[in-house]
Coordinates of C-alpha atoms and ligand atoms in Angstrom, one line a residue:
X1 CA -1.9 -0.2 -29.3
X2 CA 2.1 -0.9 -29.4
X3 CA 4.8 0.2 -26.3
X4 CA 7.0 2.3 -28.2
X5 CA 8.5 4.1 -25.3
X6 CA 9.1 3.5 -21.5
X7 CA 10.7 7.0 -19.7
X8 CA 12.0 6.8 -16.4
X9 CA 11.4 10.2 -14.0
X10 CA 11.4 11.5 -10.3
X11 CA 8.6 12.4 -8.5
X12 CA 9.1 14.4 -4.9
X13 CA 6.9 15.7 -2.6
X14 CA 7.7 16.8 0.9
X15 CA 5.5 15.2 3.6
X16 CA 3.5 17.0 6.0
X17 CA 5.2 15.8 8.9
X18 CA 8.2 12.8 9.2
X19 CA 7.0 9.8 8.7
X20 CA 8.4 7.6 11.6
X21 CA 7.9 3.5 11.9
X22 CA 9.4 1.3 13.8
X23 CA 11.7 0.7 10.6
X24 CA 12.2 4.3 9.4
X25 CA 11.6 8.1 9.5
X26 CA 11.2 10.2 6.3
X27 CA 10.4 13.3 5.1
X28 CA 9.6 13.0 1.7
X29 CA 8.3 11.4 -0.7
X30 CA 11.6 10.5 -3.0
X31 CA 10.0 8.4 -6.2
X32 CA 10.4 6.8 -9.2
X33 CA 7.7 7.8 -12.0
X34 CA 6.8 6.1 -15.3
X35 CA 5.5 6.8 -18.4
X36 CA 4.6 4.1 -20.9
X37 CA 4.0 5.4 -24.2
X38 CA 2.4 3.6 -27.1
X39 CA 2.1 4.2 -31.0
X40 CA -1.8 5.3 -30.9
X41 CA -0.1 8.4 -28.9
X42 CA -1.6 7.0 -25.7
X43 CA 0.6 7.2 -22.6
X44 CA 0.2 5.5 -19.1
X45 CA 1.8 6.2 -16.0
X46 CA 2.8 4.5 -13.2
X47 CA 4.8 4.8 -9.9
X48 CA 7.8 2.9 -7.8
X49 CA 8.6 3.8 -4.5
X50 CA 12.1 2.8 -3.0
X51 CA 11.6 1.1 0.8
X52 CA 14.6 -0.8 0.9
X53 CA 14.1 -1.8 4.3
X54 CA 10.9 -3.7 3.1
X55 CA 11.2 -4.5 0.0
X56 CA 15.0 -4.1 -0.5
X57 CA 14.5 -1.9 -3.8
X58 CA 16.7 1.4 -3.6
X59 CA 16.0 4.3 -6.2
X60 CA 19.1 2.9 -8.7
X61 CA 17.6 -0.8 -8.4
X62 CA 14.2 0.5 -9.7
X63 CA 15.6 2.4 -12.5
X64 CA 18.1 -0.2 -13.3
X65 CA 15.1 -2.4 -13.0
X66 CA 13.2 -0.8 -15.7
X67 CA 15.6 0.3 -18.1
X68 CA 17.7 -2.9 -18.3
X69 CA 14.9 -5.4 -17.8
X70 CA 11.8 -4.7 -18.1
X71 CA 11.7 -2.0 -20.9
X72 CA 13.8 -4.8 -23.6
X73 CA 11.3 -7.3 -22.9
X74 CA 8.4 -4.8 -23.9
X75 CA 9.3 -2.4 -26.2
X76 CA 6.8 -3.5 -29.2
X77 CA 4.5 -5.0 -27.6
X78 CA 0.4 -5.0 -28.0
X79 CA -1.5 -3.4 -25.1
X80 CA -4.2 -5.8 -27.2
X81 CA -2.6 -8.9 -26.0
X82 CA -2.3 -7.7 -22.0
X83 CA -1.6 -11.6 -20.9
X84 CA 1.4 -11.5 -22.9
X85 CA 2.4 -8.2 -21.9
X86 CA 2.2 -9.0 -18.5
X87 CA 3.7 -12.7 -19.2
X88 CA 6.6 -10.9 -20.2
X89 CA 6.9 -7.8 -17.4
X90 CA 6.7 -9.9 -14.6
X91 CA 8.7 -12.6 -16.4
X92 CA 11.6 -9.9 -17.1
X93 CA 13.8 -10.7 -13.8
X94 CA 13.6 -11.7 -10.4
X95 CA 12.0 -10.0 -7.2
X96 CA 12.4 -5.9 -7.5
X97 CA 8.3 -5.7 -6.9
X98 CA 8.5 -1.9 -7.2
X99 CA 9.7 -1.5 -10.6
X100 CA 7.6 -4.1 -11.9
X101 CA 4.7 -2.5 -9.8
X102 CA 5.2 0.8 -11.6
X103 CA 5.5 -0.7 -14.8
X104 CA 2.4 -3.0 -14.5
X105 CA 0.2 0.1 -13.7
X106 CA 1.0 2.1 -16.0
X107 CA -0.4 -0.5 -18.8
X108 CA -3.0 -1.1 -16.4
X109 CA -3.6 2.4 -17.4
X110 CA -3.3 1.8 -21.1
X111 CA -6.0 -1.5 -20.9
X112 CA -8.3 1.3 -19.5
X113 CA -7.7 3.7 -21.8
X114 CA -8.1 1.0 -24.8
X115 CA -11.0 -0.5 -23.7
X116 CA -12.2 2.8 -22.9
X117 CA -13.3 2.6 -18.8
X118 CA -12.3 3.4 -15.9
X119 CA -9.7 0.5 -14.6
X120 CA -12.2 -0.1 -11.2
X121 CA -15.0 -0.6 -13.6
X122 CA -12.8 -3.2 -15.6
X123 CA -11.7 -5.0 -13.0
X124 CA -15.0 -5.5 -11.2
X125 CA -16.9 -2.3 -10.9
X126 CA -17.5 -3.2 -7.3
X127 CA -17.6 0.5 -5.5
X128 CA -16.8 4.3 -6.8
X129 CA -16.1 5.5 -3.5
X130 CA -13.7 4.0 -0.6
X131 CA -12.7 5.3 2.9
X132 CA -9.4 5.0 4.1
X133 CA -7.7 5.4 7.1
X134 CA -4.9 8.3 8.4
X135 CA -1.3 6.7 9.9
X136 CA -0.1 8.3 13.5
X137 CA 4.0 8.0 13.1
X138 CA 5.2 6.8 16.3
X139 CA 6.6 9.4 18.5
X140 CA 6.2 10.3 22.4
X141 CA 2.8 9.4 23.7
X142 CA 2.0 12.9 23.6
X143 CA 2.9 14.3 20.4
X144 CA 0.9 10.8 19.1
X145 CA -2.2 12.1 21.2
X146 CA -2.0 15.7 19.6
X147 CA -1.6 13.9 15.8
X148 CA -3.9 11.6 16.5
X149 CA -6.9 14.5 17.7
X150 CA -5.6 16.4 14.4
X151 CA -6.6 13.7 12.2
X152 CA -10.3 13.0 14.0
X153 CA -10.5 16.7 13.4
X154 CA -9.7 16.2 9.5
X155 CA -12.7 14.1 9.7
X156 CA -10.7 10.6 9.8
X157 CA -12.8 7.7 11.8
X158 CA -10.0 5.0 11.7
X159 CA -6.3 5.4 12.3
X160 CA -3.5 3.3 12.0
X161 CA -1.1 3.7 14.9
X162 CA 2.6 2.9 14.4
X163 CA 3.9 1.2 17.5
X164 CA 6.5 -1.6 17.8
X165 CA 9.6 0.8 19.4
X166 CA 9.4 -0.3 23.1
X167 CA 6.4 -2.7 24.1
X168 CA 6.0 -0.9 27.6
X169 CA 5.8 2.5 25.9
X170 CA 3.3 1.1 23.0
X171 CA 1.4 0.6 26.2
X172 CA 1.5 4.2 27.7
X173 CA 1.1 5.3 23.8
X174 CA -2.3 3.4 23.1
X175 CA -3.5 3.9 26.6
X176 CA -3.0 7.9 26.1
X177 CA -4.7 7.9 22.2
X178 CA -7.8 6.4 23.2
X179 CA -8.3 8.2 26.0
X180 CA -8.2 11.2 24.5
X181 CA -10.0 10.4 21.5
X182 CA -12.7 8.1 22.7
X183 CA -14.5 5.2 21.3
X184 CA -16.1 6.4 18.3
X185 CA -13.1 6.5 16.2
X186 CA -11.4 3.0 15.2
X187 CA -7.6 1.7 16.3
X188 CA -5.8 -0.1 14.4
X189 CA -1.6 -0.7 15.0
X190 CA 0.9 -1.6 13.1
X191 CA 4.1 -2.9 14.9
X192 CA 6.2 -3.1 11.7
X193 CA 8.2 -6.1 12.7
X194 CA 9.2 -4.6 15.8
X195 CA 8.4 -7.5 18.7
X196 CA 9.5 -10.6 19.6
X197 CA 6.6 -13.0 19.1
X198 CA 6.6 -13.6 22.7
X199 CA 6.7 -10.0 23.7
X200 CA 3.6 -9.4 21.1
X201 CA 1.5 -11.7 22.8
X202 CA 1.8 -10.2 26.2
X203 CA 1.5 -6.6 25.1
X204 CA -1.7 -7.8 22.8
X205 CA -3.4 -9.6 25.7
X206 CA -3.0 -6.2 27.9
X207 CA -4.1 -4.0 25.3
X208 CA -7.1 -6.6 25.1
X209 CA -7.2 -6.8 28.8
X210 CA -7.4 -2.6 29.2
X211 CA -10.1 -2.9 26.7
X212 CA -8.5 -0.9 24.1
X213 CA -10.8 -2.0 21.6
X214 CA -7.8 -2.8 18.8
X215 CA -9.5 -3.6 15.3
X216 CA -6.3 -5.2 14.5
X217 CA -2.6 -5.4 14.4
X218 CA -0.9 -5.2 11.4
X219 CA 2.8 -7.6 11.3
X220 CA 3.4 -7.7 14.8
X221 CA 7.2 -9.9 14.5
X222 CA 9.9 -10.3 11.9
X223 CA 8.6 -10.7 7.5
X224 CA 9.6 -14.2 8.0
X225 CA 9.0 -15.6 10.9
X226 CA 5.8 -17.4 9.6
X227 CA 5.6 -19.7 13.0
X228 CA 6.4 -16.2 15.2
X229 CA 3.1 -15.0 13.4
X230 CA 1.2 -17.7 13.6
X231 CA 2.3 -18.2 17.8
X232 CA 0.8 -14.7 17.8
X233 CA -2.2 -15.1 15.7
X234 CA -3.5 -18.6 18.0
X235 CA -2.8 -16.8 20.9
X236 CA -4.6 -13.3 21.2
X237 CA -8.0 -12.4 20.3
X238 CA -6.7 -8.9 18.7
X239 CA -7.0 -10.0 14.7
X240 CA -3.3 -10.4 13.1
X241 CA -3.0 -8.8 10.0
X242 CA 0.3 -10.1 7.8
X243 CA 1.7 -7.2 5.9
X244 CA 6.1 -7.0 5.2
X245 CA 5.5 -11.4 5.4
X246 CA 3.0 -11.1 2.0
X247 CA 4.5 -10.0 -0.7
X248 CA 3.4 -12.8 -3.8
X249 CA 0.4 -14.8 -4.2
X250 CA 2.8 -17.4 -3.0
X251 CA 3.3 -16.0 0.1
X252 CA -0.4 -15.4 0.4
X253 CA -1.1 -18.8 0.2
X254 CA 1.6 -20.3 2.9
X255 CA 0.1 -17.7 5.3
X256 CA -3.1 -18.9 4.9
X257 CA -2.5 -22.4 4.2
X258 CA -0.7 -22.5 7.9
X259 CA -3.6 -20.0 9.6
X260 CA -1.0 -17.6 10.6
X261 CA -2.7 -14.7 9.5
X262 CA -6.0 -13.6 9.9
X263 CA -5.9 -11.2 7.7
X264 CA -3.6 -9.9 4.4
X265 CA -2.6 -6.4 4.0
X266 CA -1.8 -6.0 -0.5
X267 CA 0.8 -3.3 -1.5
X268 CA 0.9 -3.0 -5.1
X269 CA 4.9 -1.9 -4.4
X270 CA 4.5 -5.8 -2.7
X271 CA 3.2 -7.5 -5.4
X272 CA 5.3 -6.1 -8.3
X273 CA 1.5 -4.3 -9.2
X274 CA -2.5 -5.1 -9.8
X275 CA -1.9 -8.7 -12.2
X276 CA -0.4 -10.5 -9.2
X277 CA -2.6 -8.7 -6.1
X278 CA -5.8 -9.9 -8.4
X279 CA -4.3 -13.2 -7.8
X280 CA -3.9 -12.7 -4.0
X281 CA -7.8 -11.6 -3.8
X282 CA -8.9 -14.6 -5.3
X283 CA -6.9 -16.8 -2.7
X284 CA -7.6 -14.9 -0.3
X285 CA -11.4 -15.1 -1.1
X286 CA -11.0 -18.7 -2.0
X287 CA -9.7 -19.2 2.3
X288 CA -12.9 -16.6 2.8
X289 CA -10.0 -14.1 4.0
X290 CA -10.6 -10.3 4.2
X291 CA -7.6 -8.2 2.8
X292 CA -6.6 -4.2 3.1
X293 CA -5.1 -2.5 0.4
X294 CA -2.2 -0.4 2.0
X295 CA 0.8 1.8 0.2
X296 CA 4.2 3.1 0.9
X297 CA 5.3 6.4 1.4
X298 CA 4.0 6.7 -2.6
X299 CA 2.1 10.0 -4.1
X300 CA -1.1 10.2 -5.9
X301 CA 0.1 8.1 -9.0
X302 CA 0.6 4.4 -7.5
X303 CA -1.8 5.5 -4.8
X304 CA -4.6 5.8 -7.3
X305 CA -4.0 2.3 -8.8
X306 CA -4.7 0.9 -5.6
X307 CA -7.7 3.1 -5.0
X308 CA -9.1 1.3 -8.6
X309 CA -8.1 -2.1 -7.4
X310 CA -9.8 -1.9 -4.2
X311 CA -12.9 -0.7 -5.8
X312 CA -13.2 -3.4 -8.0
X313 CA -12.9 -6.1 -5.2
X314 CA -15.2 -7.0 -2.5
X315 CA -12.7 -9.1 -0.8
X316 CA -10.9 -5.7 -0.3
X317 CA -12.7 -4.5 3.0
X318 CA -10.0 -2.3 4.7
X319 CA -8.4 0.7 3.1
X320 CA -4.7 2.4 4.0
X321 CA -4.6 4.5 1.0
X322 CA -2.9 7.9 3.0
X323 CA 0.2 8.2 0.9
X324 CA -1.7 11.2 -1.0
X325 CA -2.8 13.0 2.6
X326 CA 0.5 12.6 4.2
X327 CA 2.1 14.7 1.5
X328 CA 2.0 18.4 1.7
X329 CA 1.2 18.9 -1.9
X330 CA -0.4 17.1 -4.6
X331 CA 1.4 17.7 -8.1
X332 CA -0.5 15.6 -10.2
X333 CA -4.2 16.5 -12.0
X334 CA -6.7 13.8 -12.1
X335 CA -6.5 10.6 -10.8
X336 CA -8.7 9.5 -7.6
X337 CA -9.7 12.5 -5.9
X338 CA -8.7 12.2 -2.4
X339 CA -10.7 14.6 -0.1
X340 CA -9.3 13.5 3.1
X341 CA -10.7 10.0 4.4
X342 CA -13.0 9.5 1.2
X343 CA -11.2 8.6 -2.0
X344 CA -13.6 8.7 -5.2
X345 CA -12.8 7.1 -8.0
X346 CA -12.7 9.0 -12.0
X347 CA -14.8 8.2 -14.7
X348 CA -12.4 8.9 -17.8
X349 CA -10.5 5.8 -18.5
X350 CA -7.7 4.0 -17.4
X351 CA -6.4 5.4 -14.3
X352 CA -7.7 8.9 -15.3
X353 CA -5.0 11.4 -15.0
X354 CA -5.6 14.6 -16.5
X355 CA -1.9 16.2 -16.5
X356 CA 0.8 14.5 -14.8
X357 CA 4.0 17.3 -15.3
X358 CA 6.3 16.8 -18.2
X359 CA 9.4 18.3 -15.4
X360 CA 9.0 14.9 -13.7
X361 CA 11.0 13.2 -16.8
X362 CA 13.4 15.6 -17.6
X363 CA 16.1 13.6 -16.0
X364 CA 19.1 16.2 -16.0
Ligands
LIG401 C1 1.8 4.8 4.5 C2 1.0 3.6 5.0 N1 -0.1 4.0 5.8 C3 1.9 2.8 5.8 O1 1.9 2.9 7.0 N2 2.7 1.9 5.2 C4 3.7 1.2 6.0 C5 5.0 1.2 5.3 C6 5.4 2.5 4.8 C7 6.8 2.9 4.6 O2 7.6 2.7 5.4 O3 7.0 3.4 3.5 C8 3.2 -0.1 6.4 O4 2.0 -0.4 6.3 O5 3.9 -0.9 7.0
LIG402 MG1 2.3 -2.3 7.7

């Protein structure tokens, strides 16, 4: 099975609501899409999605990415020999994780589809059938209460609240969700980088003082300010979950090598795809470290590449696959089928899309 044509495409998918983070607000989903085609007349695809403020890719980096590195370095290639393949991809040029992530899972795709499985089952088989959580953008305290009662009415039993704007108003904003929604549903935040270390552990140790109940709180100070996150982890009892500070299995390890995490948050858009977040799991279950599996603002495509890695893993224990049921359409067939908060994986092989539109690739 020989690459004997990478195409390049735009995917875009207008959200249900914006999106807002302490970082950014968007409204759409704006990505790159891939299709990896081979001489057996088999074709993968695969997805990139441009956060420049996190990872620093832009939509013309990606494709640039793609069609001046990565695609000369493949073009030939055996799907057969997938350490070589994936020698070379991730090989092809420095950084710019997302290209390389939609490249890497689209033959991901292809080793299913050669070996004839579906890609969760390859990679570990672990469980068919995950449950991830819905992300409340951070807005006034009341329009966060309303979102947040929508999605326990969806059926959702964890959500991810963005905070990390104001640490007195993340106050009034948690204080007002769980009040209204009670204590059967589970809080998690994510402050995006937006505290001072200092200022996180204050605001933590009142959440934990007004018995919020916080599962967790996802990169509470700046990507690399490794001793800020540490300071925060030894000091609250409110796990500390590193997500824009992991990005290789390199980073995976300093983190954990210096306790400043106590937990690791895998983005295949991160990672540059599934070959190196493999390698993150196994460090991370080598420190006895639980991860989640998160996305971008990415659609079903990338989405369900993550949805097969995290059932092949058991280190894998927290799910933040809501890409797909952010956006207010879904224009691919096949693929995980997302029904809300439960996300079951296909049986066909590879990544198991059915039809993913031809339009995508005409790139006039
Ligand atoms: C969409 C996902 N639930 C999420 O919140 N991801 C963000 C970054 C998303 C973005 O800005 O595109 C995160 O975990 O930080
Ligand atoms: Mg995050």
């Amino acid at each position: 099975m020989k690459i004997v044509d990478i195409q390049v495409g735009r995917i875009s998918v207008p959200l249900r609501t914006p999106f807002k983070t302490a970082l950014r607000t968007v409204k759409s989903i704006e990505d790159i899409v891939v299709k990896v085609v081979t001489d057996t007349g088999h074709v993968g695809y695969g997805e990139a999605a441009p956060t420049a403020v996190i990872t620093g890719d832009t939509t013309g980096a990606i494709i640039g990415a793609i069609n001046e590195s990565i695609k000369p370095q493949l073009i030939g290639l055996s799907i057969n020999n997938f350490e070589d393949v994936m020698q070379r991809l991730h090989g092809s040029l420095l950084k710019n994780s997302s290209g390389k992530a939609a490249v890497d899972i689209a033959l991901y795709d292809l080793f299913g589809q050669l070996h004839n499985a579906p890609l969760y089952k390859l990679l570990g088989g672990y469980k068919k059938e995950i449950i991830t959580d819905i992300t409340i953008s951070v807005n006034e305290p009341e329009e966060m209460v309303k979102d947040s009662l929508d999605a326990v009415g969806r059926g959702y039993k964890t959500l991810k609240i963005k905070v990390g704007k104001d640490p007195l108003k993340d106050m009034e904003r948690m204080k007002a969700i769980r009040k209204a929604i009670g204590y059967d549903i589970q809080l998690r935040i994510d402050a995006n980088q937006g505290w001072k270390p200092k200022e996180a552990i204050n605001i933590l140790r009142k959440m934990e003082d007004a018995g919020l109940e916080i599962e967790f709180v996802e990169q509470p100070v700046l990507a690399h300010d490794f001793e800020g996150l540490k300071l925060v982890t030894d000091n609250v009892s409110i796990p500390v979950l590193a997500d824009e500070s992991v990005f290789s299995p390199r980073d995976a390890l300093k983190i954990l090598e210096m306790r400043a995490a106590d937990l690791i948050n895998i983005k295949l858009m991160k990672t540059g795809g599934i070959y190196n977040a493999l390698k993150i799991c196994s460090i991370a279950e080598t420190y006895g470290v639980e991860c989640m599996i998160g996305c971008m603002l990415e659609s079903k495509i990338s989405v369900t590449a993550a949805a097969h890695l995290a059932g092949a893993k058991s280190i894998i224990t927290k799910i933040d696959l809501d890409g797909p049921a952010l956006c207010s359409i879904d224009p691919v067939e096949g693929g995980a089928n997302f029904e809300e908060y439960k996300i079951i994986l296909p049986e066909a092989s590879g990544l198991g899309f059915v039809r993913v539109p031809e339009e995508f690739f005409n790139n006039d």
